[in-house]
Short mmCIF file of C-alpha atoms in Angstrom, two decimals:
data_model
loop_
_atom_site.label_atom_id
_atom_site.label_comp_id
_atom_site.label_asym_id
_atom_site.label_seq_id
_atom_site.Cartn_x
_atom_site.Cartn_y
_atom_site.Cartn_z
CA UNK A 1 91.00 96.65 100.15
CA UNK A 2 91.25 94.41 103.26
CA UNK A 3 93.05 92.09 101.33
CA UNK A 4 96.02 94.99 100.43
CA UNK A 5 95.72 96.49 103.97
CA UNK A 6 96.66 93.06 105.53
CA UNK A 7 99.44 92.16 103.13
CA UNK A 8 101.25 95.44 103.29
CA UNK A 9 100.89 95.45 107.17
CA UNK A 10 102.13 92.04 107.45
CA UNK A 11 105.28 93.03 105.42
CA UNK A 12 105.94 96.18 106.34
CA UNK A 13 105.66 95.32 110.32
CA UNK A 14 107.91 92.63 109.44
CA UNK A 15 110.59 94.90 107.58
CA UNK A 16 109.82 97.43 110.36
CA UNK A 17 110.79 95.04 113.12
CA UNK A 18 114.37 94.18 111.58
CA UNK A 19 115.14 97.95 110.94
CA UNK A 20 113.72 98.45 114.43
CA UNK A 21 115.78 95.63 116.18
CA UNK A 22 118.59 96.78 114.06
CA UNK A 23 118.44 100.86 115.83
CA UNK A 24 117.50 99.24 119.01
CA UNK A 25 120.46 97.28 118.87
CA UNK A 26 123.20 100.48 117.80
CA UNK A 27 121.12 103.51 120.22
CA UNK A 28 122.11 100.51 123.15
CA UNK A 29 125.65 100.13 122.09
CA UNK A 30 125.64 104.24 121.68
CA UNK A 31 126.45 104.33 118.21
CA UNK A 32 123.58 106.36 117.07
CA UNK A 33 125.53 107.65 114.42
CA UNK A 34 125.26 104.86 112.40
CA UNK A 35 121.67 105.66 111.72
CA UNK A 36 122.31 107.29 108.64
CA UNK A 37 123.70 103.91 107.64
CA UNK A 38 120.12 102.61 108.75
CA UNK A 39 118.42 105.47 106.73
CA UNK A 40 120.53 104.94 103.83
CA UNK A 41 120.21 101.00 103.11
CA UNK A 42 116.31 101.85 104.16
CA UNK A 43 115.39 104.77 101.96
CA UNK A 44 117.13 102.92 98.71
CA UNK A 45 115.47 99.78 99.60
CA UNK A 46 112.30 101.89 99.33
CA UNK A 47 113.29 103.69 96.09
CA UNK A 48 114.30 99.90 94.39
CA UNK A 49 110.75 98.62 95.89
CA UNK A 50 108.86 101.11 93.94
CA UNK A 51 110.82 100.50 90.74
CA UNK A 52 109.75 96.90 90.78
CA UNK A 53 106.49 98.00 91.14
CA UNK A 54 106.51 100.15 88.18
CA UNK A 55 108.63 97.21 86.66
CA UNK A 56 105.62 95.15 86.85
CA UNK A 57 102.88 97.47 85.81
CA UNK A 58 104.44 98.31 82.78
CA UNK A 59 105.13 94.72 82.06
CA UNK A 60 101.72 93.88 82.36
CA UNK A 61 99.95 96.07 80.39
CA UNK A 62 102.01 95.06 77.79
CA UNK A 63 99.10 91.91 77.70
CA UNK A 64 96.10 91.41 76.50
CA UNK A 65 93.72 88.69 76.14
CA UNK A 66 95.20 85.27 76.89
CA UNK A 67 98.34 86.16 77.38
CA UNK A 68 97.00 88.61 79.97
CA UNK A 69 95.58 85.98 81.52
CA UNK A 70 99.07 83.33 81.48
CA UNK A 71 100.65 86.85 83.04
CA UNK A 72 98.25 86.72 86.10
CA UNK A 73 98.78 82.88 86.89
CA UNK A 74 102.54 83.33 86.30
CA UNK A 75 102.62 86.46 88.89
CA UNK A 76 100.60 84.53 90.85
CA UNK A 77 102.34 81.31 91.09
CA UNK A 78 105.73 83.22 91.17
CA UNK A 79 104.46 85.05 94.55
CA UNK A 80 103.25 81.32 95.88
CA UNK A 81 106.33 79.85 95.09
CA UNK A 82 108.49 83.04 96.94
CA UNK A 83 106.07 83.26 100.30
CA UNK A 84 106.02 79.69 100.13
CA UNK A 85 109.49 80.22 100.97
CA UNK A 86 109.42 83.11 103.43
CA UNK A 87 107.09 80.51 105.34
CA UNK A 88 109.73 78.01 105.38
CA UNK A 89 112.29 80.21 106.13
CA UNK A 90 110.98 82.00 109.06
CA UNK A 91 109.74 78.48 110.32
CA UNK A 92 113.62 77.53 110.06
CA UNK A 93 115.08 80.72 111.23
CA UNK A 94 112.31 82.76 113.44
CA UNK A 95 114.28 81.92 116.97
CA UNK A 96 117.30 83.61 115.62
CA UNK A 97 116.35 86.43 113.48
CA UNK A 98 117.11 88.83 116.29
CA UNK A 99 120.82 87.14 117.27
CA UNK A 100 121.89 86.95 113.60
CA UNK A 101 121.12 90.41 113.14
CA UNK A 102 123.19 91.73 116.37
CA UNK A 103 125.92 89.32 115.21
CA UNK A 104 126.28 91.01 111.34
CA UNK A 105 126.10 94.33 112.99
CA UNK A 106 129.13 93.18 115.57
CA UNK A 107 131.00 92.56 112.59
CA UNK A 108 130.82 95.24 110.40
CA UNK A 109 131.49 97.53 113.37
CA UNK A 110 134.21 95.83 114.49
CA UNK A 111 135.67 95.45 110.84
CA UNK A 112 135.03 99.50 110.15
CA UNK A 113 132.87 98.00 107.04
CA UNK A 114 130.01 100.72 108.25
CA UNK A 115 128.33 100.01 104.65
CA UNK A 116 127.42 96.37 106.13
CA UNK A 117 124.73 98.23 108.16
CA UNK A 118 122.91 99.83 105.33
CA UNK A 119 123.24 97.08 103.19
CA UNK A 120 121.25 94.52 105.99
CA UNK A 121 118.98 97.21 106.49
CA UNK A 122 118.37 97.50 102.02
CA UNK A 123 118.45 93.58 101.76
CA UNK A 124 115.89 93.12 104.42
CA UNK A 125 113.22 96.34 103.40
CA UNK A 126 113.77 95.47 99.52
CA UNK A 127 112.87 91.47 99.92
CA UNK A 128 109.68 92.54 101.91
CA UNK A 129 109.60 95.47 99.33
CA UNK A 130 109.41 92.67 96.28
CA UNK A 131 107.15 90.25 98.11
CA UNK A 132 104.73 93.12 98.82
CA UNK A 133 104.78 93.68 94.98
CA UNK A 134 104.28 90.43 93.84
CA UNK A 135 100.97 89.83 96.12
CA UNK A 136 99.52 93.48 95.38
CA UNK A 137 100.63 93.08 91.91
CA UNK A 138 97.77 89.92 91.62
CA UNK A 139 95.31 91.80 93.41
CA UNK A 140 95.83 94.95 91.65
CA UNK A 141 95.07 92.93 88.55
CA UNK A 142 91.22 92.92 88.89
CA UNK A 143 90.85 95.99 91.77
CA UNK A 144 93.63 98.57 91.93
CA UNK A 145 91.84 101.75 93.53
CA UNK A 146 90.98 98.85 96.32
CA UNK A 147 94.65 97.95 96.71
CA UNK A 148 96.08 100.98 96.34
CA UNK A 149 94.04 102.67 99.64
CA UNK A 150 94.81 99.16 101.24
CA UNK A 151 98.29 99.53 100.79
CA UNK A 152 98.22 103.23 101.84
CA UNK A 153 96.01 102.70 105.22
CA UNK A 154 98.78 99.91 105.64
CA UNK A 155 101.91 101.58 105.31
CA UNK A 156 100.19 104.73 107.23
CA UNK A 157 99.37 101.88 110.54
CA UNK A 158 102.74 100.36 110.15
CA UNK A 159 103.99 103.56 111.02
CA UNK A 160 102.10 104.49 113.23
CA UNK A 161 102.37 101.31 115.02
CA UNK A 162 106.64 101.42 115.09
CA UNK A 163 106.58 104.51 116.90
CA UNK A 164 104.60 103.40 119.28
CA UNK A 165 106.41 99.88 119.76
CA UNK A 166 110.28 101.32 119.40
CA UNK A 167 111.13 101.59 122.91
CA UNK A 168 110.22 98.11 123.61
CA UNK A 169 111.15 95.74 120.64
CA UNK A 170 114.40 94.73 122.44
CA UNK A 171 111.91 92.63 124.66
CA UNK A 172 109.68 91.52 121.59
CA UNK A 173 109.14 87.95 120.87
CA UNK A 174 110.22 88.16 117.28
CA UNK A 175 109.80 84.53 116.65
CA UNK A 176 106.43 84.20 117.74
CA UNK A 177 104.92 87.10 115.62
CA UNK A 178 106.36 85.11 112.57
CA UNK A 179 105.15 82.11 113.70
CA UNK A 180 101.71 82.68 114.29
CA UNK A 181 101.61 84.92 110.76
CA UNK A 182 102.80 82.12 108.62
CA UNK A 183 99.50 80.86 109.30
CA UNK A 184 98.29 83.66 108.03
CA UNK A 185 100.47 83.62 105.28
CA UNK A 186 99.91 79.93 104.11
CA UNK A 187 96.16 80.88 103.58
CA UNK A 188 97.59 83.69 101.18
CA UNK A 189 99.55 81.55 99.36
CA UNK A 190 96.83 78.86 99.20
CA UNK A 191 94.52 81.67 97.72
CA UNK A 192 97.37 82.70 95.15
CA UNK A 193 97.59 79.41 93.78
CA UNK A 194 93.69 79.17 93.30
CA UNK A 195 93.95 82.43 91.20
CA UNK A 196 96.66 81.01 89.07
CA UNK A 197 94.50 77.89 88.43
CA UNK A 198 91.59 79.93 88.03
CA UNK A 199 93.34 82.32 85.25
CA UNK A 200 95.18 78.88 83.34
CA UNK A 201 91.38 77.71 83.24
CA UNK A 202 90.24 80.81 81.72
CA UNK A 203 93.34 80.57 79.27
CA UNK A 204 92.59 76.83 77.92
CA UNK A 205 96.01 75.79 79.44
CA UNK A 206 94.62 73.65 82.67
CA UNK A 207 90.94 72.26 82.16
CA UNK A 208 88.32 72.96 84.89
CA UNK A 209 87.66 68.69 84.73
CA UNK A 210 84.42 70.02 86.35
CA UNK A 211 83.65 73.42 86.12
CA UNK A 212 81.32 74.13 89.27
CA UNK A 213 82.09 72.12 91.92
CA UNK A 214 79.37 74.59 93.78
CA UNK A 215 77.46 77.63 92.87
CA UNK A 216 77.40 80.24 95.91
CA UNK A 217 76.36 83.00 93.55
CA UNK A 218 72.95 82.65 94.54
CA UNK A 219 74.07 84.66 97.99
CA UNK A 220 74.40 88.17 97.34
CA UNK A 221 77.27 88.43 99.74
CA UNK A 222 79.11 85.61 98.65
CA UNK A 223 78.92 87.13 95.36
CA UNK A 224 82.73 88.98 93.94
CA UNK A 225 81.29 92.31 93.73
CA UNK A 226 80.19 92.26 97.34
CA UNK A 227 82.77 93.35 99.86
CA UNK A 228 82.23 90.11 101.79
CA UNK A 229 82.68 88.36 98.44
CA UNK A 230 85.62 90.32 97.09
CA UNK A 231 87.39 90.70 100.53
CA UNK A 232 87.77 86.20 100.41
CA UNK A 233 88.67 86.49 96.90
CA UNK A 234 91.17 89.01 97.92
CA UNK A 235 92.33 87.58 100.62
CA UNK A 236 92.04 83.60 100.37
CA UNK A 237 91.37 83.11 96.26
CA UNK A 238 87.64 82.52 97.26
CA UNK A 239 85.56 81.68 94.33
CA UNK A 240 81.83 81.25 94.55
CA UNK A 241 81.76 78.89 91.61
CA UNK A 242 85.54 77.27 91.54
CA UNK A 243 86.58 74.69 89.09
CA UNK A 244 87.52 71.20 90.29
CA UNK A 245 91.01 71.98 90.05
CA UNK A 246 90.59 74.94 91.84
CA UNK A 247 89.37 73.32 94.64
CA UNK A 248 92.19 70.65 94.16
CA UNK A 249 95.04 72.81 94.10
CA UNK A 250 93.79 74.65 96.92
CA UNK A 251 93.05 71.80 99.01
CA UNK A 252 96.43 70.07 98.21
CA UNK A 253 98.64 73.37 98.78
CA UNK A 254 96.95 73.57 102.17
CA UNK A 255 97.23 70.15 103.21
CA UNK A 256 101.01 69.57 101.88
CA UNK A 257 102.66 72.91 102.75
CA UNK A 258 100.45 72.97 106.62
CA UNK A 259 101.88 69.76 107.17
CA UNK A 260 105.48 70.68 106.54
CA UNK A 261 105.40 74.10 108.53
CA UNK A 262 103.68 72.46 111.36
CA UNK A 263 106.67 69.43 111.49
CA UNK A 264 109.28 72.43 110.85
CA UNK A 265 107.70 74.15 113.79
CA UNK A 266 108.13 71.12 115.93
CA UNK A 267 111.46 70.11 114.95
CA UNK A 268 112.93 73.79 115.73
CA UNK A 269 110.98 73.92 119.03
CA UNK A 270 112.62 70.20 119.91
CA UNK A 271 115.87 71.37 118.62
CA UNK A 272 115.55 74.66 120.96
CA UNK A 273 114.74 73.01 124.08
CA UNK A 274 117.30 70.35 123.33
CA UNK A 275 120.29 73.56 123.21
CA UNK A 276 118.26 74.77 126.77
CA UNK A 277 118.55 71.43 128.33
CA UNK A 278 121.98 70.44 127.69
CA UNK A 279 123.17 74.16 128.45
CA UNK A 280 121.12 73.87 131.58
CA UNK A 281 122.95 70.30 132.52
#
């Protein structure tokens, strides 16, 4: 449950941030009106989200056996490979999230193009809508009461949590919140790619080379039916007993994608203060 109720706060703060810098933005240039633009591109966004869901569920229990278990390391790798993305991107983009968005709302105002609004606002609900998905869609897998009262306590603190914030996210750091999430978010991923090693084990497809590295099943808490347990699995792709390639893949993910978002930290930060220098010469 921790697992969900993370994950769905994560991306639904996010999403809630854009459609929150996005009213911000129009309620300051006093064209309030154009909220039902807002509500429009948001409510559909919501309405395609849940259709992927379904999408999914249906697909899956079309499965059974090994194929069941090639279906969880595909969904899992396929929600790697796209957060593995979002990482990248936000590392790229995070300083100007907030400018772009201003700047595409300039222009469809100023072209009459009034759609433009509700289709930023659909684009950037329905990508956190399909990334939300994917990562419940794995976790759902082995506990979906769990993940379904995550994802409800996390929609229900998002909300809460916007109201609350409105009034000030003109004066939010955007770029920081996604910066110190991705780490957050590269431990996610890290754990997603254990599970799909774990599940092409289970399948015959990728061989364990050793099967137990370690055996922590001999702690109670460590164990997957304890919450401790099952929260790390959940959260991280903790396994008390992981295969060597497990451990490999997990290792290696971390090591190779931390390096690269740290270095793509540092050359946006240089590349920032390099704009702030010259402009201040």
């Amino acid at each position: 449950m921790l697992a969900s109720f993370l994950i769905t706060f994560r991306e639904a703060l996010e999403a809630a941030l854009i459609i929150g810098i996005i009213a911000a933005y129009l309620a300051k240039m006093g064209r309030k009106d154009l909220y039902r633009y807002l509500y429009m591109g948001t409510i559909g966004a919501v309405v395609a989200s849940t259709g992927v869901a379904l999408l999914f569920k249906l697909i899956y229990g079309e499965f059974e056996s090994t194929a069941e278990q090639l279906f969880e390391a595909s969904a899992a790798f396929i929600a790697a490979v796209v957060l593995t993305y979002m990482i990248f991107w936000m590392a790229s983009n995070s300083k100007k999230i907030k400018g772009e968005l201003q700047e595409k709302i300039d222009v469809s105002i100023s072209e009459g193009q009034m759609l433009g609004i509700a289709a930023l606002s659909f684009i950037s609900v329905f990508r956190e809508g399909v990334e939300t998905v994917l990562f419940l869609g794995t976790l759902a897998i082995t506990s979906p009461l769990d993940t379904l009262l995550g994802f409800i306590l996390g929609v229900v603190a998002v909300v809460f949590l916007s109201f609350v914030m409105f009034k000030g996210i003109h004066r939010m750091d955007v770029g920081r919140f996604f910066k110190y999430t991705s780490i957050l978010l590269v431990l996610f991923s890290a754990g997603l790619i254990a599970t799909g090693i774990h599940a092409l084990n289970e399948a015959g497809v990728v061989p364990p080379v050793v099967e137990h590295v370690w055996d922590l099943n001999k702690y109670p808490s460590l164990q997957e039916g304890n919450p401790i347990g099952g929260g790390l699995k959940s959260l991280f792709g903790f396994d008390a007993s992981p295969s060597l390639t497990e451990v490999l893949a997990y290792i290696g993910y971390w090591l190779v994608t931390g390096f690269f978002v740290y270095r793509t930290y540092r050359v946006t930060a240089a590349s920032k203060a390099g704009e702030v220098k010259t402009y201040g010469s």
